[in-house]
Short mmCIF file of C-alpha atoms in Angstrom, two decimals:
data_model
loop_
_atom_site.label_atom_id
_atom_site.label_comp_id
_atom_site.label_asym_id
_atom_site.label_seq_id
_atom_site.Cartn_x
_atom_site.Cartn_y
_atom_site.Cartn_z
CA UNK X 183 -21.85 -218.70 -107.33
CA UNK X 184 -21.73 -215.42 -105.41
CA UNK X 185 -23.27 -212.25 -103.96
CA UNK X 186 -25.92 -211.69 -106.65
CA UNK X 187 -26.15 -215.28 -107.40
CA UNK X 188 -26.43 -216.22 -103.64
CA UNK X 189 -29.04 -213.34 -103.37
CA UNK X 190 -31.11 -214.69 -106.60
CA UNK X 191 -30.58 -218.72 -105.14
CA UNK X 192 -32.11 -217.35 -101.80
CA UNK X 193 -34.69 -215.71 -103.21
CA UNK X 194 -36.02 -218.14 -105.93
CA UNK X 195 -36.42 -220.67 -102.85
CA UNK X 196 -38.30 -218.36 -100.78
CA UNK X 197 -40.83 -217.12 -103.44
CA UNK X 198 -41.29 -221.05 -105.54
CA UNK X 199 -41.63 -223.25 -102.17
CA UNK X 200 -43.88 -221.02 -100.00
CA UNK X 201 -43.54 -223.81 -96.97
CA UNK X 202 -39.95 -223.35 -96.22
CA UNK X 203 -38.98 -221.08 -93.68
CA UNK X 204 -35.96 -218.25 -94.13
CA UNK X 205 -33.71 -220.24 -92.36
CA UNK X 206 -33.71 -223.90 -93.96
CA UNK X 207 -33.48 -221.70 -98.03
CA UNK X 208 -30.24 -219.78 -96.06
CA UNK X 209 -29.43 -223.30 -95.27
CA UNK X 210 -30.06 -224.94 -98.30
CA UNK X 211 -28.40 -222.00 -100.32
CA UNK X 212 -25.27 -222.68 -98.68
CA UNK X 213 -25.05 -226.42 -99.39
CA UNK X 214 -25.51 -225.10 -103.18
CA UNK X 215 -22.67 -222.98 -102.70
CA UNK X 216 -20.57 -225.41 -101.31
CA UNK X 217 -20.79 -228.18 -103.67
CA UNK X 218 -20.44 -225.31 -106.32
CA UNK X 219 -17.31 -223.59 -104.77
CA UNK X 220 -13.82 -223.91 -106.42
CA UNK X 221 -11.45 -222.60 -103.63
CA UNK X 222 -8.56 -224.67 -102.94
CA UNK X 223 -7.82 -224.19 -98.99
CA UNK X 224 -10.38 -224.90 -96.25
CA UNK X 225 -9.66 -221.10 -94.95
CA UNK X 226 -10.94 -219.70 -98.16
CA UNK X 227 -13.94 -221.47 -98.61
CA UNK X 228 -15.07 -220.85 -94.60
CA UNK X 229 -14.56 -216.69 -95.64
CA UNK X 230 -16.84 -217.52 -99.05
CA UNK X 231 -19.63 -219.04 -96.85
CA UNK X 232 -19.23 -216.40 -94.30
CA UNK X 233 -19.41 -213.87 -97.12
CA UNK X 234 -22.41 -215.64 -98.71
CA UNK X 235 -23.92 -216.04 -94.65
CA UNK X 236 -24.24 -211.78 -95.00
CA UNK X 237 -25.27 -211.33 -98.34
CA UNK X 238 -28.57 -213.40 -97.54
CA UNK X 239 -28.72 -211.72 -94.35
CA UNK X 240 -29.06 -208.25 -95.90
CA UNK X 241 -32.05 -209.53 -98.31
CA UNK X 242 -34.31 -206.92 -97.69
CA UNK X 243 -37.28 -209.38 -99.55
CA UNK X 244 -37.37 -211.33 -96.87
CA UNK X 245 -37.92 -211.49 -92.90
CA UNK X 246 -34.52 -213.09 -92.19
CA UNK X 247 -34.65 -212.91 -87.90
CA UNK X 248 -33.70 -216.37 -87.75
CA UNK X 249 -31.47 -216.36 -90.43
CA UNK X 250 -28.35 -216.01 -88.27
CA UNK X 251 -29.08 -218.29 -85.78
CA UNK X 252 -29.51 -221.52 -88.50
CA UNK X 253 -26.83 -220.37 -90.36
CA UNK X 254 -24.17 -219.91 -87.28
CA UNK X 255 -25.30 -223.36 -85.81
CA UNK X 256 -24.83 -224.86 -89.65
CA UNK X 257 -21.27 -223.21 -89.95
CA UNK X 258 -20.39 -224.73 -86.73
CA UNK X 259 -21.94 -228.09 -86.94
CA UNK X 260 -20.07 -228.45 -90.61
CA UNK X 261 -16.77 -227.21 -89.21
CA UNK X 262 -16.22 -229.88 -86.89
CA UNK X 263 -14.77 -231.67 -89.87
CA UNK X 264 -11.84 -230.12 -90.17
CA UNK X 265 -9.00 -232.41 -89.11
CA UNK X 266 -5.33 -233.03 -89.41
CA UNK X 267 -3.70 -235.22 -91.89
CA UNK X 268 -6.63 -235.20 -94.81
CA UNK X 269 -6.72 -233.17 -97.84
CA UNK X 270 -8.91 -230.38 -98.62
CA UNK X 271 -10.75 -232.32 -101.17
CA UNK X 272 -11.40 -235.36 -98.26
CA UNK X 273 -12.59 -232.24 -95.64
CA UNK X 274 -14.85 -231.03 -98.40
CA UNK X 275 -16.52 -233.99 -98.67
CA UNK X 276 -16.64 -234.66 -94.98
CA UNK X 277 -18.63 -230.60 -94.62
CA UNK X 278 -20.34 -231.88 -97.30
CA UNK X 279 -21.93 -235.11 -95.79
CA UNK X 280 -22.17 -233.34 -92.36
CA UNK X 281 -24.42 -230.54 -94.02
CA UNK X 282 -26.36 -233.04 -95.62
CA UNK X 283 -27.11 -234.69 -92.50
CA UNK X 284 -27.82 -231.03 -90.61
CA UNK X 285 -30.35 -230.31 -92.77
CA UNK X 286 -31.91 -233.46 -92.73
CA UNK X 287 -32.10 -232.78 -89.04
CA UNK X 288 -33.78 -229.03 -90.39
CA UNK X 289 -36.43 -230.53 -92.15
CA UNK X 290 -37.58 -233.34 -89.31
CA UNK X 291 -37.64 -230.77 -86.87
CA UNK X 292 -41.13 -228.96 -87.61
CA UNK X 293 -42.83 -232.75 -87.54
CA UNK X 294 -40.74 -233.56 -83.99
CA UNK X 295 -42.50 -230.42 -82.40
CA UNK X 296 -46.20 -231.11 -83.80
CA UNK X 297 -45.93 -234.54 -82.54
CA UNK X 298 -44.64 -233.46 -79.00
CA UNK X 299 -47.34 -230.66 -78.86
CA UNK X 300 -49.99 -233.74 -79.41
CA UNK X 301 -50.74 -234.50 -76.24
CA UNK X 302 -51.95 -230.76 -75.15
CA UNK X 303 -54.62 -230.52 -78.14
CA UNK X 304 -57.45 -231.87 -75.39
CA UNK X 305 -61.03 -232.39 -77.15
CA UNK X 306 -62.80 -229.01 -76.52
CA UNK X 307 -60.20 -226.65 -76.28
CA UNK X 308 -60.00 -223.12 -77.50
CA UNK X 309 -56.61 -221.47 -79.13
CA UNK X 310 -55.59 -218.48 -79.69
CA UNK X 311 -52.51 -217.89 -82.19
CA UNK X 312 -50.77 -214.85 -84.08
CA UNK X 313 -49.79 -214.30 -87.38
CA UNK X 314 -48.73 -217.64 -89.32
CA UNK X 315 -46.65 -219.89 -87.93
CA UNK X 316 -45.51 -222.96 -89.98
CA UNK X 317 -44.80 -224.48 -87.47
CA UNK X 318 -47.84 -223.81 -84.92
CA UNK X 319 -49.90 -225.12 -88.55
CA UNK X 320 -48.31 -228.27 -88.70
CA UNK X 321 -49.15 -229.06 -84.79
CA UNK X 322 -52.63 -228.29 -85.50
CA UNK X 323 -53.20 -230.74 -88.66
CA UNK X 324 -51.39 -233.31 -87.16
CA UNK X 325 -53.72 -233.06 -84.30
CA UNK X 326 -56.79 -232.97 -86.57
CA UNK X 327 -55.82 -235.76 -88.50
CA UNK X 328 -55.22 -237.17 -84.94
CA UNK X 329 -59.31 -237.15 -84.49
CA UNK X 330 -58.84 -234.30 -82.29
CA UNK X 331 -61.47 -231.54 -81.63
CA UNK X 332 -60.64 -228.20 -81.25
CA UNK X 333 -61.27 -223.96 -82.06
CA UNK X 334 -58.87 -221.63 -83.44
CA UNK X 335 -58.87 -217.75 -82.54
CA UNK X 336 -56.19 -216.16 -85.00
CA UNK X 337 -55.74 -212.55 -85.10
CA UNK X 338 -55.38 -210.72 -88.25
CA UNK X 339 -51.92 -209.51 -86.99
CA UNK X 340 -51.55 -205.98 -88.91
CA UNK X 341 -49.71 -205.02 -90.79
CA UNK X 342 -48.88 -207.56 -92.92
CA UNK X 343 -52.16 -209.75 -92.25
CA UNK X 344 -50.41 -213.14 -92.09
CA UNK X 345 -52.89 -214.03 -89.72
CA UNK X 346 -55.28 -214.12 -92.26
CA UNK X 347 -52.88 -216.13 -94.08
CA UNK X 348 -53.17 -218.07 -91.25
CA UNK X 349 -56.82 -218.16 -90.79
CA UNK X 350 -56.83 -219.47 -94.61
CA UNK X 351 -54.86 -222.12 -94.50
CA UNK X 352 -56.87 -223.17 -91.52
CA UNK X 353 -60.30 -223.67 -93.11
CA UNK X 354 -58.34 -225.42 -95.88
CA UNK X 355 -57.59 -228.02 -93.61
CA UNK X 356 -61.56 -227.80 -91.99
CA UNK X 357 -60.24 -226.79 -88.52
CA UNK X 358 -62.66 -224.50 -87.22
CA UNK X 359 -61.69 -220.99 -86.55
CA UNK X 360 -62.26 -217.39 -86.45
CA UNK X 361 -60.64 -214.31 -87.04
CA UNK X 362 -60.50 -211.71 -85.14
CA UNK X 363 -58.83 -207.80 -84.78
CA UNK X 364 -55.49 -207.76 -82.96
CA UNK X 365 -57.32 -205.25 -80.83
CA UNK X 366 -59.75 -208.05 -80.04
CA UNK X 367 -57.20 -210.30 -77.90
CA UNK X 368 -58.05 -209.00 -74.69
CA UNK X 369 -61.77 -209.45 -75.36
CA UNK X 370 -61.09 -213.01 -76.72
CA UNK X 371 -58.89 -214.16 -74.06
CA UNK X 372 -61.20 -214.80 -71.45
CA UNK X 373 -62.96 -217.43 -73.74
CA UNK X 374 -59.52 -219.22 -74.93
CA UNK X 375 -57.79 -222.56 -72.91
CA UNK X 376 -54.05 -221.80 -74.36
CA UNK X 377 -52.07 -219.26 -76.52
CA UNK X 378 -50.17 -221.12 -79.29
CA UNK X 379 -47.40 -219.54 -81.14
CA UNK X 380 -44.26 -219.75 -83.46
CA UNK X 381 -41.24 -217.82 -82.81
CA UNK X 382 -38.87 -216.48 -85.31
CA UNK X 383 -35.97 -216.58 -83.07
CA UNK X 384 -35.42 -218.00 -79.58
CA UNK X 385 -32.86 -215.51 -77.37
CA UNK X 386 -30.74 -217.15 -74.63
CA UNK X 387 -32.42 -215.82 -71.70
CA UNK X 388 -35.68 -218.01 -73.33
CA UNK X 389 -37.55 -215.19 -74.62
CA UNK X 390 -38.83 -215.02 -78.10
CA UNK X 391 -38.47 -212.91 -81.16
CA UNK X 392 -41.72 -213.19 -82.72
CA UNK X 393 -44.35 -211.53 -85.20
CA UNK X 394 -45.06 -207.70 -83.46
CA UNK X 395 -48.21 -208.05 -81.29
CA UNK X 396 -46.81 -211.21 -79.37
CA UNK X 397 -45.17 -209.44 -76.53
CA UNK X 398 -48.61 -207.59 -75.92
CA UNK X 399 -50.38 -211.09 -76.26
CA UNK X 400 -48.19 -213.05 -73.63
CA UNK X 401 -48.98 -210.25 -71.13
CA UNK X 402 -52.44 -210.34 -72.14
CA UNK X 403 -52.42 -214.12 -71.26
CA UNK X 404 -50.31 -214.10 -68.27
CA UNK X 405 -53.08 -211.21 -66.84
CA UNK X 406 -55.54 -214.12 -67.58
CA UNK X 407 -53.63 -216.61 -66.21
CA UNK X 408 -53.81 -218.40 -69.41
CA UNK X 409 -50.70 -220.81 -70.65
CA UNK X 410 -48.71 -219.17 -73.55
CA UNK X 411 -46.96 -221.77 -75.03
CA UNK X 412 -44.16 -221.57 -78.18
CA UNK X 413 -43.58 -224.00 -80.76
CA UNK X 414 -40.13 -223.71 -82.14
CA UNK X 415 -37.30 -225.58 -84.19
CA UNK X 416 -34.18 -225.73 -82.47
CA UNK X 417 -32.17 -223.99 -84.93
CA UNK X 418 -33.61 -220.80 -84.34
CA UNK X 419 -32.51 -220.73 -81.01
CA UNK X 420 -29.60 -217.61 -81.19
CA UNK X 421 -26.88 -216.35 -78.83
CA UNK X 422 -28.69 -213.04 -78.26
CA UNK X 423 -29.68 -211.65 -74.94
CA UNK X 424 -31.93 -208.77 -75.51
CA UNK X 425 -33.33 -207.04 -72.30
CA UNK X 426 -35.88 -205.35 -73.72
CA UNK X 427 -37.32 -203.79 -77.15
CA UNK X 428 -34.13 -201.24 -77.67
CA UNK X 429 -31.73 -204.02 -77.81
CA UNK X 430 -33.54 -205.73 -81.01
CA UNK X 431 -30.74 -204.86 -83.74
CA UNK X 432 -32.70 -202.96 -86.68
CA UNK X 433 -31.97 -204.90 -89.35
CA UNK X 434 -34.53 -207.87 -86.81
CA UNK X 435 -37.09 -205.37 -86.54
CA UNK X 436 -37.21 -203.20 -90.02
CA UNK X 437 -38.06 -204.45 -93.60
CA UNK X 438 -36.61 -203.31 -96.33
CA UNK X 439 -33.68 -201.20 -97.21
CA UNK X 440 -35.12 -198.61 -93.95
CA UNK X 441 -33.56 -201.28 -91.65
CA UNK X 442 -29.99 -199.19 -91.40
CA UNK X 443 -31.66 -195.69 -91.48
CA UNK X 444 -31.28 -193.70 -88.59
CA UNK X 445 -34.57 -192.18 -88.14
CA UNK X 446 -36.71 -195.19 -87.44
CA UNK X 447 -37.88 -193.61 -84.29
CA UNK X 448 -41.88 -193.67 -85.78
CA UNK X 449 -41.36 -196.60 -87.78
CA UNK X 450 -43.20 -199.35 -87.48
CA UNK X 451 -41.44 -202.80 -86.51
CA UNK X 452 -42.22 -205.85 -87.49
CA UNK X 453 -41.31 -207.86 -84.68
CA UNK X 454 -40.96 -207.56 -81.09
CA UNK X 455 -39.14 -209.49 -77.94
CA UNK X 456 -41.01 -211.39 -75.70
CA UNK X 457 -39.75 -211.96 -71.99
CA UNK X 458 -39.54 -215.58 -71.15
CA UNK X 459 -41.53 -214.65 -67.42
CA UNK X 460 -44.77 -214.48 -70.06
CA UNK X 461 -43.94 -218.14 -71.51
CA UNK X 462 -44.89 -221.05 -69.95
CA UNK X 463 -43.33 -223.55 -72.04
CA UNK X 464 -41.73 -224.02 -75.28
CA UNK X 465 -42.41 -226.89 -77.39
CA UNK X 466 -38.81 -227.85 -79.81
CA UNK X 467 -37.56 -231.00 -81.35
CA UNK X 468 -35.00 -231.23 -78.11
CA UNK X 469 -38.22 -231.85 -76.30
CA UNK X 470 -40.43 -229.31 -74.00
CA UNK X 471 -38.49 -226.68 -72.34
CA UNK X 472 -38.78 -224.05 -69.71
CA UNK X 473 -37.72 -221.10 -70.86
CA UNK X 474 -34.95 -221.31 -67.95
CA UNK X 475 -33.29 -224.08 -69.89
CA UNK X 476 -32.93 -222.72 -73.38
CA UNK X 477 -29.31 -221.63 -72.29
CA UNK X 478 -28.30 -224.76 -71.25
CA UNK X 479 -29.24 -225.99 -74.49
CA UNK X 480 -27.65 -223.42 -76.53
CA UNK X 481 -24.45 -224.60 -74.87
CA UNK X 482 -24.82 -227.58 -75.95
CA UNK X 483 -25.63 -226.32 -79.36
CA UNK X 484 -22.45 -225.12 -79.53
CA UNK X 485 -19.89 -226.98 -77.67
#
């Protein structure tokens, strides 16, 4: 199993199970390629997942900004069982059992933030959210199912409309909301109690990598003194310390095979980088963070 059948494994998760984010199919299509692999040294099969960590990266299908985050954290957190005096075969085992249990942790994570975020759902209270956010849906039907009442502004959040993706899987669930323009947030933000978003990577400094319109959405709430909060799995938090939009690598901000063309002066990202001075909190399964402490955490990540 490799290159093109990595790249086909990736992709067949992400188009057949439309609730699984980028991150946990990268995840789950290395645990296939480790029980599949046949090399016969721990060296070799750490350059085959590394090589398999880049082919996925490169799918140009697929939004993949938190890609390299899960995946680094997975290499490292299935590493730790290489030790002295056992044979490859036992180490492969032990990788194998550890990656089991890290994705195990994966999959609880998105339920760990919606029940932490429970508390701020207060009966009454207006939201505002961007694009769709697995994640930021899960809070919310917990929190209807919880008996809770509340009103959802989404914006449409050109140019891929997810936030009418969004908006859809809302009234599915019989949460009342609306839909508005993303040229409509500064009009709508006077009437909203919070901002609630996902993130599709977490940075060191605590800023966000998110859907393109959050930057100008956290401003829009800070002017308004409204709280803008994220809800985010920890494994999307990344050892990347952007400063501003320029520092976003291309291959974050581009779709498609454009991503490593040099003329993307006009083009038109996809996401941007949002300063953690606009967040108030974010809301992870390591608990509810400043955005101050996100480094601290990362350390411990990775130690």
């Amino acid at each position: 199993m490799f290159k093109e059948e990595v790249s086909q494994y990736f992709s067949n998760i992400m188009e057949k199970e439309s609730d699984i984010s980028a991150s946990i199919a990268a995840i789950t299509t290395l645990m296939k390629l480790l029980e599949d692999d046949k090399s016969e040294t721990v060296q070799e099969l750490d350059l085959n997942l590394q090589s398999a960590v880049e082919v996925i990266s490169t799918n140009s299908s697929f939004r993949i900004t938190g890609v390299s985050s899960g995946c680094a954290l997975f290499m490292r957190f299935i590493t730790f069982a290489k030790l002295d005096n056992i044979t490859f075969a036992e180490c492969k085992k032990v990788m194998l059992d550890r990656g089991k249990v890290f994705l195990k942790k994966l999959t609880d994570a998105r339920n760990k933030v919606a029940k932490i975020t429970l508390p701020f759902f207060v009966d009454g209270t207006n939201i505002l959210t961007h694009s769709k956010s697995r994640v930021v849906l899960e809070a919310m039907k917990l929190a209807v199912n919880s008996q809770k009442r509340f009103h959802v502004f989404v914006s449409e959040s050109s140019s891929d409309k997810s936030g009418i993706e969004m908006y859809n899987c809302l009234k599915a669930l019989d949460i009342p909301c609306t839909l508005i323009l993303d040229s409509a947030v500064g009009y709508i933000m006077e009437r909203v109690d919070m901002v609630m978003v996902g993130a599709e990577c977490v940075v060191e400094s605590g800023g966000i990598i998110n859907k393109i319109g959050s930057c100008t959405m956290a401003i829009c709430a800070k002017e308004f003194k409204k709280p803008f909060y994220v809800l985010t799995e920890s494994y999307k938090f990344s050892r990347m310390y952007p400063l501003n939009q320029k520092d976003l690598p291309n291959d974050f901000k581009y779709n498609g095979d454009n991503s490593n063309d040099d003329n993307l002066l006009y083009a038109h990202p996809s996401v941007d980088y949002t300063h953690p001075s606009y967040i108030s909190l974010l809301f992870t399964d390591l608990g509810i963070l400043m955005p101050s402490a996100v480094s601290d955490e990362l350390i411990k990540l990775y130690l």
